[in-house]
Amino acid sequence: MGVRDDAEAIAPEMVELRRAIHREPEIGLDLPGTQRKVLAALDGLPLEISLGTALSSVTAVLRGDGAALGGDAGGPVVLLRGDMDALPVTERTGLDYASQTAGVMHACGHDLHTAMLAGAARLLAARRRELPGTVVFMFQPGEEGHAGARYMISEGVLDAAGQRPVAAYALHVASAEWPAGVFSTRPGPMLAAAEVLAVTVHGHGGHGSEPHHAADPIPAACEMVTALQTLVTRRFDVFDPVVITVGSFHAGTTDNVIPDDAAFLATVRSFSPEARQRVRESALALVGGIAAAHGLTVSAEFRDGYPVTVNDEAETRFAASVVAGLLGEERCLAQANPMTGAEDFSFVLEQVPGAFLMLGACPPGADPATAPNNHAGDAVFDDSVLATGAALYTELALQRLAFS
Ligand SMILES: [Zn+2]
Ligand SMILES: [Zn+2]
């Protein structure tokens, strides 16, 4: 039987695992229940398993017997990644396996990634005899803003097999935009760099009727918000775009009191290392200049950054060819533009060439153009893609190791 048939044969257990994880979602770097479920799913497979210390990650290494034929001890290494964390979202799907934890939901489909990766571990373990190398399965907590991938890298996931992977792959499901079972990817920038710009304008509080005796931070902070938009449109190439959105702005307590401080937070997205560097420098210079022009001071910094997710040209071509071979040409779309979302798989791709692919998981009967998006409380991801995703992970590893 081929990989697709084998993946279909284990679909019921993947569905069961996915739904169990969906029912009990966990947020951030510490996902003990999810980790337990993953370990139970991998139990009995010929894997070297290590657990994270700073986070509840699972790293599993599968060494193929086929590697001995190549001469290179252990053969080449391929890394497959699935993230495991949920979001602080209240689920409104009404599904019978909906979240049982108030205010927490697998609204980004990471429960599917976890189940698909566990399925791929089973499928590849069954092919261990002919596997011409080693596969590292990276079960990662804390993708949603916690930089879990960076922690796993610092704890050695890229060296888990004893040598660096030649390639790394990750899949991400989408509840909208693409029909179920259709992949989409592109070489080069795939997802944006994202970081938080945190600004606090320091003035001096006073009576609202006598602003000349105070140093009012609010007008200056407002000027910064609009000037940041002008910065985007006047200083950056429209074909190497930048997005700045001020999503939080706080100052003052009442109408007639000038506050000491005004603070705002912005998300800053960019698609090239050059634009990322330049927006950091120019945004800090801008807010500093505006504060100084009004005789105020400002504290401003960039934090919690994810770099641009850059797909390797050759690995992306290879991954698209694997999709075409497995499912047909029409199942892998050449994506025109990068997405403005961000991914901490970018930290892996900074060190290992690889590819990140989107996988449509829009439920049957729903229109991908209008279905609720990832992160929505009513986003639904269809279980039918679990076998597809597990089969692709498996084929990527098998074929990439055979090429090396
Ligand atoms: Zn997400
Ligand atoms: Zn996600």
CSV table of C-alpha atoms and ligand atoms in Angstrom, one decimal:
chain,number,residue,atom,x,y,z
A,1,MET,CA,0.0,0.0,0.0
A,2,GLY,CA,1.1,3.5,-0.7
A,3,VAL,CA,1.6,6.3,1.8
A,4,ARG,CA,-1.8,7.8,1.0
A,5,ASP,CA,-3.6,4.5,1.7
A,6,ASP,CA,-1.7,4.0,4.9
A,7,ALA,CA,-2.5,7.5,6.0
A,8,GLU,CA,-6.2,6.9,5.4
A,9,ALA,CA,-6.0,3.7,7.3
A,10,ILE,CA,-4.7,5.5,10.5
A,11,ALA,CA,-7.1,8.5,9.9
A,12,PRO,CA,-9.5,7.4,12.7
A,13,GLU,CA,-6.8,7.5,15.3
A,14,MET,CA,-5.6,10.9,14.1
A,15,VAL,CA,-9.1,12.2,14.3
A,16,GLU,CA,-9.4,10.8,17.8
A,17,LEU,CA,-6.1,12.5,18.9
A,18,ARG,CA,-7.0,15.8,17.2
A,19,ARG,CA,-10.4,15.9,18.9
A,20,ALA,CA,-9.0,15.0,22.3
A,21,ILE,CA,-6.5,17.8,22.0
A,22,HIS,CA,-9.2,20.2,20.7
A,23,ARG,CA,-11.4,19.4,23.8
A,24,GLU,CA,-8.6,20.3,26.2
A,25,PRO,CA,-6.7,23.2,24.6
A,26,GLU,CA,-3.7,24.7,26.4
A,27,ILE,CA,-2.0,28.1,25.8
A,28,GLY,CA,1.7,29.1,25.7
A,29,LEU,CA,4.9,27.2,26.5
A,30,ASP,CA,3.5,24.9,29.1
A,31,LEU,CA,1.1,22.3,27.6
A,32,PRO,CA,1.3,19.3,30.0
A,33,GLY,CA,-1.9,17.7,28.9
A,34,THR,CA,-1.1,18.0,25.2
A,35,GLN,CA,2.4,16.7,25.8
A,36,ARG,CA,0.9,13.6,27.6
A,37,LYS,CA,-1.4,13.0,24.6
A,38,VAL,CA,1.4,13.2,22.1
A,39,LEU,CA,3.6,10.8,24.2
A,40,ALA,CA,0.7,8.3,24.4
A,41,ALA,CA,0.3,8.5,20.6
A,42,LEU,CA,4.0,7.9,20.0
A,43,ASP,CA,4.1,5.1,22.6
A,44,GLY,CA,5.7,1.9,21.3
A,45,LEU,CA,7.2,3.5,18.2
A,46,PRO,CA,11.0,3.1,17.7
A,47,LEU,CA,11.8,6.7,18.6
A,48,GLU,CA,14.4,8.5,20.7
A,49,ILE,CA,12.2,10.9,22.7
A,50,SER,CA,13.4,14.0,24.6
A,51,LEU,CA,11.3,16.5,26.5
A,52,GLY,CA,11.9,20.2,26.8
A,53,THR,CA,12.8,21.9,30.1
A,54,ALA,CA,11.8,25.5,29.5
A,55,LEU,CA,8.7,24.3,27.6
A,56,SER,CA,6.6,21.1,27.3
A,57,SER,CA,8.0,20.2,23.9
A,58,VAL,CA,8.5,16.7,22.5
A,59,THR,CA,11.4,15.9,20.2
A,60,ALA,CA,11.3,12.5,18.6
A,61,VAL,CA,14.1,11.0,16.5
A,62,LEU,CA,13.5,8.2,14.1
A,63,ARG,CA,16.7,6.5,12.7
A,64,GLY,CA,16.1,4.6,9.5
A,65,ASP,CA,17.8,1.3,8.8
A,66,GLY,CA,18.3,2.3,5.2
A,67,ALA,CA,20.9,4.9,6.2
A,68,ALA,CA,23.5,2.2,6.7
A,69,LEU,CA,23.4,1.6,2.9
A,70,GLY,CA,24.6,5.1,2.3
A,71,GLY,CA,27.8,4.9,4.3
A,72,ASP,CA,27.2,8.3,6.1
A,73,ALA,CA,26.6,7.2,9.7
A,74,GLY,CA,22.9,7.8,10.4
A,75,GLY,CA,22.4,9.3,6.9
A,76,PRO,CA,21.0,12.7,6.3
A,77,VAL,CA,18.4,14.3,8.6
A,78,VAL,CA,15.1,15.9,7.9
A,79,LEU,CA,13.1,17.9,10.4
A,80,LEU,CA,9.2,18.0,10.4
A,81,ARG,CA,7.5,20.4,12.7
A,82,GLY,CA,4.0,20.6,14.2
A,83,ASP,CA,3.0,23.3,16.7
A,84,MET,CA,0.7,22.3,19.6
A,85,ASP,CA,-0.6,25.5,21.3
A,86,ALA,CA,-4.1,27.0,21.4
A,87,LEU,CA,-5.3,30.6,21.7
A,88,PRO,CA,-7.2,32.8,24.3
A,89,VAL,CA,-10.4,32.6,22.2
A,90,THR,CA,-13.9,31.6,23.3
A,91,GLU,CA,-15.1,28.8,21.0
A,92,ARG,CA,-18.4,29.3,19.3
A,93,THR,CA,-18.4,26.4,16.8
A,94,GLY,CA,-21.0,24.2,18.7
A,95,LEU,CA,-19.0,21.1,17.6
A,96,ASP,CA,-19.4,18.1,19.8
A,97,TYR,CA,-15.7,18.1,20.4
A,98,ALA,CA,-15.6,21.8,21.2
A,99,SER,CA,-13.2,23.2,23.9
A,100,GLN,CA,-14.2,22.3,27.4
A,101,THR,CA,-11.9,25.1,28.8
A,102,ALA,CA,-13.6,28.5,29.0
A,103,GLY,CA,-11.9,31.2,26.9
A,104,VAL,CA,-9.4,28.8,25.3
A,105,MET,CA,-9.7,27.3,21.8
A,106,HIS,CA,-7.6,25.6,19.2
A,107,ALA,CA,-8.6,28.4,16.8
A,108,CYS,CA,-5.5,28.2,14.6
A,109,GLY,CA,-5.7,24.5,13.9
A,110,HIS,CA,-2.5,23.5,15.8
A,111,ASP,CA,-4.4,20.5,17.1
A,112,LEU,CA,-4.5,19.2,13.5
A,113,HIS,CA,-0.8,19.8,13.1
A,114,THR,CA,0.0,17.8,16.2
A,115,ALA,CA,-2.2,14.9,15.1
A,116,MET,CA,-0.8,14.9,11.6
A,117,LEU,CA,2.8,14.9,12.9
A,118,ALA,CA,2.0,12.0,15.2
A,119,GLY,CA,0.5,10.2,12.3
A,120,ALA,CA,3.5,10.8,10.2
A,121,ALA,CA,5.7,9.4,12.9
A,122,ARG,CA,3.7,6.2,12.8
A,123,LEU,CA,3.8,6.0,9.0
A,124,LEU,CA,7.5,6.7,8.8
A,125,ALA,CA,8.3,4.2,11.7
A,126,ALA,CA,6.5,1.6,9.6
A,127,ARG,CA,9.0,2.3,6.8
A,128,ARG,CA,12.0,2.4,9.0
A,129,ARG,CA,13.7,-0.5,7.2
A,130,GLU,CA,13.9,1.4,3.9
A,131,LEU,CA,14.2,4.9,5.4
A,132,PRO,CA,17.6,6.3,4.1
A,133,GLY,CA,18.3,8.7,7.0
A,134,THR,CA,16.9,10.2,10.1
A,135,VAL,CA,13.7,12.2,10.8
A,136,VAL,CA,13.3,14.6,13.7
A,137,PHE,CA,9.7,15.3,14.8
A,138,MET,CA,9.5,18.7,16.4
A,139,PHE,CA,6.3,18.9,18.6
A,140,GLN,CA,6.4,22.6,19.5
A,141,PRO,CA,4.5,24.6,22.2
A,142,GLY,CA,4.1,28.3,22.2
A,143,GLU,CA,3.9,29.3,18.5
A,144,GLU,CA,1.3,32.0,19.2
A,145,GLY,CA,3.5,34.8,20.3
A,146,HIS,CA,5.7,32.8,22.8
A,147,ALA,CA,8.5,32.0,20.4
A,148,GLY,CA,8.4,28.3,21.3
A,149,ALA,CA,10.6,27.4,18.3
A,150,ARG,CA,13.4,29.6,19.6
A,151,TYR,CA,13.3,27.8,23.0
A,152,MET,CA,13.4,24.4,21.3
A,153,ILE,CA,16.4,25.6,19.1
A,154,SER,CA,18.2,26.7,22.2
A,155,GLU,CA,17.5,23.4,23.8
A,156,GLY,CA,19.0,21.6,20.8
A,157,VAL,CA,16.2,20.4,18.5
A,158,LEU,CA,18.3,21.2,15.4
A,159,ASP,CA,21.1,18.9,16.8
A,160,ALA,CA,18.8,16.2,18.2
A,161,ALA,CA,19.9,13.6,15.6
A,162,GLY,CA,23.6,14.3,16.1
A,163,GLN,CA,23.9,16.4,12.9
A,164,ARG,CA,22.0,19.3,11.4
A,165,PRO,CA,19.0,18.6,9.2
A,166,VAL,CA,19.4,19.1,5.5
A,167,ALA,CA,15.8,20.4,5.3
A,168,ALA,CA,12.9,21.3,7.5
A,169,TYR,CA,9.2,21.4,6.7
A,170,ALA,CA,6.1,22.7,8.4
A,171,LEU,CA,2.4,22.7,7.4
A,172,HIS,CA,-0.3,25.1,8.5
A,173,VAL,CA,-4.0,24.5,8.1
A,174,ALA,CA,-6.4,27.3,7.2
A,175,SER,CA,-10.2,27.3,8.0
A,176,ALA,CA,-10.8,29.7,5.1
A,177,GLU,CA,-9.3,30.9,1.8
A,178,TRP,CA,-8.4,27.5,0.3
A,179,PRO,CA,-10.6,24.5,-0.3
A,180,ALA,CA,-9.9,21.4,1.9
A,181,GLY,CA,-6.9,19.4,0.9
A,182,VAL,CA,-5.3,22.2,-1.3
A,183,PHE,CA,-1.8,23.3,-0.5
A,184,SER,CA,-0.4,26.7,-1.2
A,185,THR,CA,3.2,27.9,-0.9
A,186,ARG,CA,5.8,30.2,-2.5
A,187,PRO,CA,9.6,30.5,-2.6
A,188,GLY,CA,11.1,33.4,-0.7
A,189,PRO,CA,9.2,35.4,1.9
A,190,MET,CA,6.1,33.3,2.9
A,191,LEU,CA,5.0,35.1,6.1
A,192,ALA,CA,5.9,38.5,7.6
A,193,ALA,CA,8.2,39.5,10.3
A,194,ALA,CA,6.2,40.6,13.3
A,195,GLU,CA,7.1,42.5,16.4
A,196,VAL,CA,5.7,44.8,18.9
A,197,LEU,CA,6.6,48.5,19.0
A,198,ALA,CA,6.1,49.7,22.6
A,199,VAL,CA,6.1,53.5,23.1
A,200,THR,CA,5.6,55.6,26.3
A,201,VAL,CA,5.7,59.3,26.0
A,202,HIS,CA,6.8,61.0,29.2
A,203,GLY,CA,5.4,64.4,30.0
A,204,HIS,CA,4.4,66.2,33.2
A,205,GLY,CA,0.9,66.1,34.5
A,206,GLY,CA,-1.2,69.1,35.5
A,207,HIS,CA,-4.5,70.9,35.3
A,208,GLY,CA,-6.4,70.5,32.0
A,209,SER,CA,-7.2,74.3,32.0
A,210,GLU,CA,-3.5,75.3,32.2
A,211,PRO,CA,-1.6,73.1,29.7
A,212,HIS,CA,1.2,75.6,29.6
A,213,HIS,CA,2.1,74.7,33.1
A,214,ALA,CA,2.2,71.0,32.3
A,215,ALA,CA,3.9,68.9,29.6
A,216,ASP,CA,1.1,67.1,27.8
A,217,PRO,CA,2.1,63.7,26.4
A,218,ILE,CA,-1.2,63.0,24.6
A,219,PRO,CA,-1.0,65.3,21.5
A,220,ALA,CA,2.6,64.2,20.9
A,221,ALA,CA,1.6,60.5,21.2
A,222,CYS,CA,-1.3,61.1,18.7
A,223,GLU,CA,1.1,62.8,16.3
A,224,MET,CA,3.3,59.7,16.5
A,225,VAL,CA,0.4,57.4,15.6
A,226,THR,CA,-0.3,59.4,12.4
A,227,ALA,CA,3.3,60.1,11.6
A,228,LEU,CA,4.0,56.3,11.7
A,229,GLN,CA,1.4,55.9,8.9
A,230,THR,CA,3.2,58.6,6.9
A,231,LEU,CA,6.5,56.8,7.6
A,232,VAL,CA,5.0,53.7,6.0
A,233,THR,CA,3.7,55.4,2.9
A,234,ARG,CA,6.6,57.8,2.3
A,235,ARG,CA,9.7,56.0,3.3
A,236,PHE,CA,9.1,52.4,2.2
A,237,ASP,CA,8.9,50.8,-1.2
A,238,VAL,CA,5.4,49.7,-2.0
A,239,PHE,CA,6.8,46.4,-3.4
A,240,ASP,CA,8.6,45.7,-0.1
A,241,PRO,CA,5.8,46.7,2.1
A,242,VAL,CA,5.5,47.4,5.8
A,243,VAL,CA,2.4,47.4,8.0
A,244,ILE,CA,2.1,49.3,11.2
A,245,THR,CA,-1.0,49.1,13.2
A,246,VAL,CA,-1.4,50.8,16.6
A,247,GLY,CA,-3.7,48.4,18.4
A,248,SER,CA,-3.6,49.8,21.9
A,249,PHE,CA,-3.5,53.4,23.1
A,250,HIS,CA,-3.8,54.5,26.7
A,251,ALA,CA,-3.5,57.8,28.5
A,252,GLY,CA,-5.2,59.7,31.3
A,253,THR,CA,-8.1,59.2,33.6
A,254,THR,CA,-10.5,62.0,33.1
A,255,ASP,CA,-11.2,65.2,31.1
A,256,ASN,CA,-9.5,67.9,33.1
A,257,VAL,CA,-6.3,66.2,34.2
A,258,ILE,CA,-3.2,66.1,32.0
A,259,PRO,CA,-1.5,62.8,32.6
A,260,ASP,CA,2.2,62.2,33.1
A,261,ASP,CA,2.4,59.6,30.4
A,262,ALA,CA,0.8,58.3,27.2
A,263,ALA,CA,1.5,54.8,26.0
A,264,PHE,CA,0.7,52.8,22.9
A,265,LEU,CA,1.5,49.5,21.3
A,266,ALA,CA,1.8,48.7,17.6
A,267,THR,CA,2.3,45.6,15.6
A,268,VAL,CA,4.9,46.1,12.9
A,269,ARG,CA,5.0,43.7,9.9
A,270,SER,CA,7.7,43.5,7.2
A,271,PHE,CA,8.7,41.0,4.5
A,272,SER,CA,12.5,41.5,4.1
A,273,PRO,CA,15.4,41.7,6.5
A,274,GLU,CA,16.2,45.1,5.0
A,275,ALA,CA,12.8,46.6,5.5
A,276,ARG,CA,12.6,45.0,9.0
A,277,GLN,CA,15.9,46.7,10.0
A,278,ARG,CA,14.9,50.0,8.5
A,279,VAL,CA,11.5,50.1,10.1
A,280,ARG,CA,13.0,49.5,13.5
A,281,GLU,CA,15.5,52.3,13.1
A,282,SER,CA,13.2,54.8,11.5
A,283,ALA,CA,10.2,54.2,13.8
A,284,LEU,CA,12.4,54.8,16.9
A,285,ALA,CA,14.0,57.9,15.3
A,286,LEU,CA,10.5,59.2,14.4
A,287,VAL,CA,9.0,58.9,17.9
A,288,GLY,CA,12.2,60.3,19.5
A,289,GLY,CA,12.1,63.3,17.1
A,290,ILE,CA,8.5,64.1,17.8
A,291,ALA,CA,8.9,63.8,21.5
A,292,ALA,CA,12.0,66.1,21.4
A,293,ALA,CA,10.2,68.6,19.2
A,294,HIS,CA,7.6,69.0,21.9
A,295,GLY,CA,10.1,69.1,24.8
A,296,LEU,CA,9.1,65.6,26.0
A,297,THR,CA,11.0,62.4,26.4
A,298,VAL,CA,10.0,59.0,25.1
A,299,SER,CA,10.8,55.3,25.9
A,300,ALA,CA,10.4,53.2,22.8
A,301,GLU,CA,11.5,49.6,22.0
A,302,PHE,CA,10.8,46.7,19.7
A,303,ARG,CA,10.1,43.4,21.4
A,304,ASP,CA,8.9,39.8,20.9
A,305,GLY,CA,10.0,39.7,17.3
A,306,TYR,CA,9.5,36.9,14.8
A,307,PRO,CA,11.7,37.2,11.7
A,308,VAL,CA,10.4,36.9,8.1
A,309,THR,CA,9.5,33.2,7.3
A,310,VAL,CA,11.6,32.7,4.2
A,311,ASN,CA,11.1,29.6,2.1
A,312,ASP,CA,14.1,28.2,0.4
A,313,GLU,CA,13.7,28.2,-3.4
A,314,ALA,CA,14.9,24.7,-4.0
A,315,GLU,CA,13.1,23.2,-1.0
A,316,THR,CA,9.8,24.9,-2.0
A,317,ARG,CA,10.1,23.6,-5.5
A,318,PHE,CA,10.8,20.2,-4.1
A,319,ALA,CA,7.8,20.3,-1.7
A,320,ALA,CA,5.5,21.4,-4.5
A,321,SER,CA,6.6,18.5,-6.6
A,322,VAL,CA,6.0,16.1,-3.8
A,323,VAL,CA,2.4,17.5,-3.4
A,324,ALA,CA,1.9,17.1,-7.2
A,325,GLY,CA,3.2,13.6,-7.2
A,326,LEU,CA,1.1,12.6,-4.2
A,327,LEU,CA,-2.1,14.4,-5.0
A,328,GLY,CA,-1.9,15.9,-8.5
A,329,GLU,CA,-0.6,19.3,-9.8
A,330,GLU,CA,-3.9,21.1,-9.1
A,331,ARG,CA,-3.5,20.4,-5.3
A,332,CYS,CA,-0.5,22.8,-4.9
A,333,LEU,CA,-1.2,26.4,-5.7
A,334,ALA,CA,1.7,28.9,-6.4
A,335,GLN,CA,0.9,31.6,-3.9
A,336,ALA,CA,1.3,35.1,-5.4
A,337,ASN,CA,2.1,37.0,-2.2
A,338,PRO,CA,3.4,36.4,1.2
A,339,MET,CA,0.9,36.5,4.1
A,340,THR,CA,0.9,39.2,6.7
A,341,GLY,CA,0.7,36.7,9.5
A,342,ALA,CA,3.9,35.6,11.2
A,343,GLU,CA,5.4,32.2,12.3
A,344,ASP,CA,8.2,31.2,14.7
A,345,PHE,CA,9.1,28.4,12.3
A,346,SER,CA,11.0,31.4,10.8
A,347,PHE,CA,13.7,30.8,13.5
A,348,VAL,CA,14.2,27.2,12.1
A,349,LEU,CA,14.3,28.4,8.5
A,350,GLU,CA,17.0,31.0,9.5
A,351,GLN,CA,19.3,28.0,10.2
A,352,VAL,CA,17.9,25.2,8.0
A,353,PRO,CA,16.7,25.5,4.4
A,354,GLY,CA,13.1,24.4,4.2
A,355,ALA,CA,9.5,25.2,3.3
A,356,PHE,CA,6.3,26.2,5.0
A,357,LEU,CA,3.1,25.2,3.3
A,358,MET,CA,-0.5,26.2,3.9
A,359,LEU,CA,-3.1,23.5,3.7
A,360,GLY,CA,-6.8,24.4,3.2
A,361,ALA,CA,-9.0,22.8,5.8
A,362,CYS,CA,-12.3,24.5,5.1
A,363,PRO,CA,-15.2,22.2,6.0
A,364,PRO,CA,-17.4,20.8,3.3
A,365,GLY,CA,-20.4,23.0,2.5
A,366,ALA,CA,-18.6,26.2,3.6
A,367,ASP,CA,-17.2,28.7,1.1
A,368,PRO,CA,-13.5,29.3,1.5
A,369,ALA,CA,-14.0,32.9,0.5
A,370,THR,CA,-16.4,33.7,3.4
A,371,ALA,CA,-15.7,31.0,6.0
A,372,PRO,CA,-14.5,32.2,9.4
A,373,ASN,CA,-10.8,32.7,9.5
A,374,ASN,CA,-8.1,31.2,11.7
A,375,HIS,CA,-8.3,32.8,15.2
A,376,ALA,CA,-12.1,33.3,14.9
A,377,GLY,CA,-14.2,31.7,17.7
A,378,ASP,CA,-16.3,30.0,15.0
A,379,ALA,CA,-13.4,28.8,12.8
A,380,VAL,CA,-13.8,25.1,11.9
A,381,PHE,CA,-11.0,22.9,10.5
A,382,ASP,CA,-12.0,19.8,8.7
A,383,ASP,CA,-10.7,16.4,9.9
A,384,SER,CA,-10.5,15.1,6.3
A,385,VAL,CA,-7.2,16.9,5.8
A,386,LEU,CA,-5.4,14.9,8.6
A,387,ALA,CA,-4.6,12.0,6.3
A,388,THR,CA,-3.5,14.4,3.6
A,389,GLY,CA,-1.2,16.3,5.9
A,390,ALA,CA,0.3,13.2,7.5
A,391,ALA,CA,0.9,11.7,4.0
A,392,LEU,CA,2.6,14.8,2.9
A,393,TYR,CA,4.9,15.0,5.9
A,394,THR,CA,5.8,11.3,5.3
A,395,GLU,CA,6.5,11.7,1.6
A,396,LEU,CA,8.5,14.9,2.2
A,397,ALA,CA,10.8,13.0,4.6
A,398,LEU,CA,11.0,9.8,2.5
A,399,GLN,CA,11.8,11.6,-0.8
A,400,ARG,CA,14.1,14.3,0.7
A,401,LEU,CA,16.2,11.7,2.4
A,402,ALA,CA,16.4,9.6,-0.8
A,403,PHE,CA,17.6,12.7,-2.7
A,404,SER,CA,20.5,13.5,-0.2
B,1,ZN,ZN,-2.4,31.5,14.8
B,2,ZN,ZN,-0.9,29.0,13.7
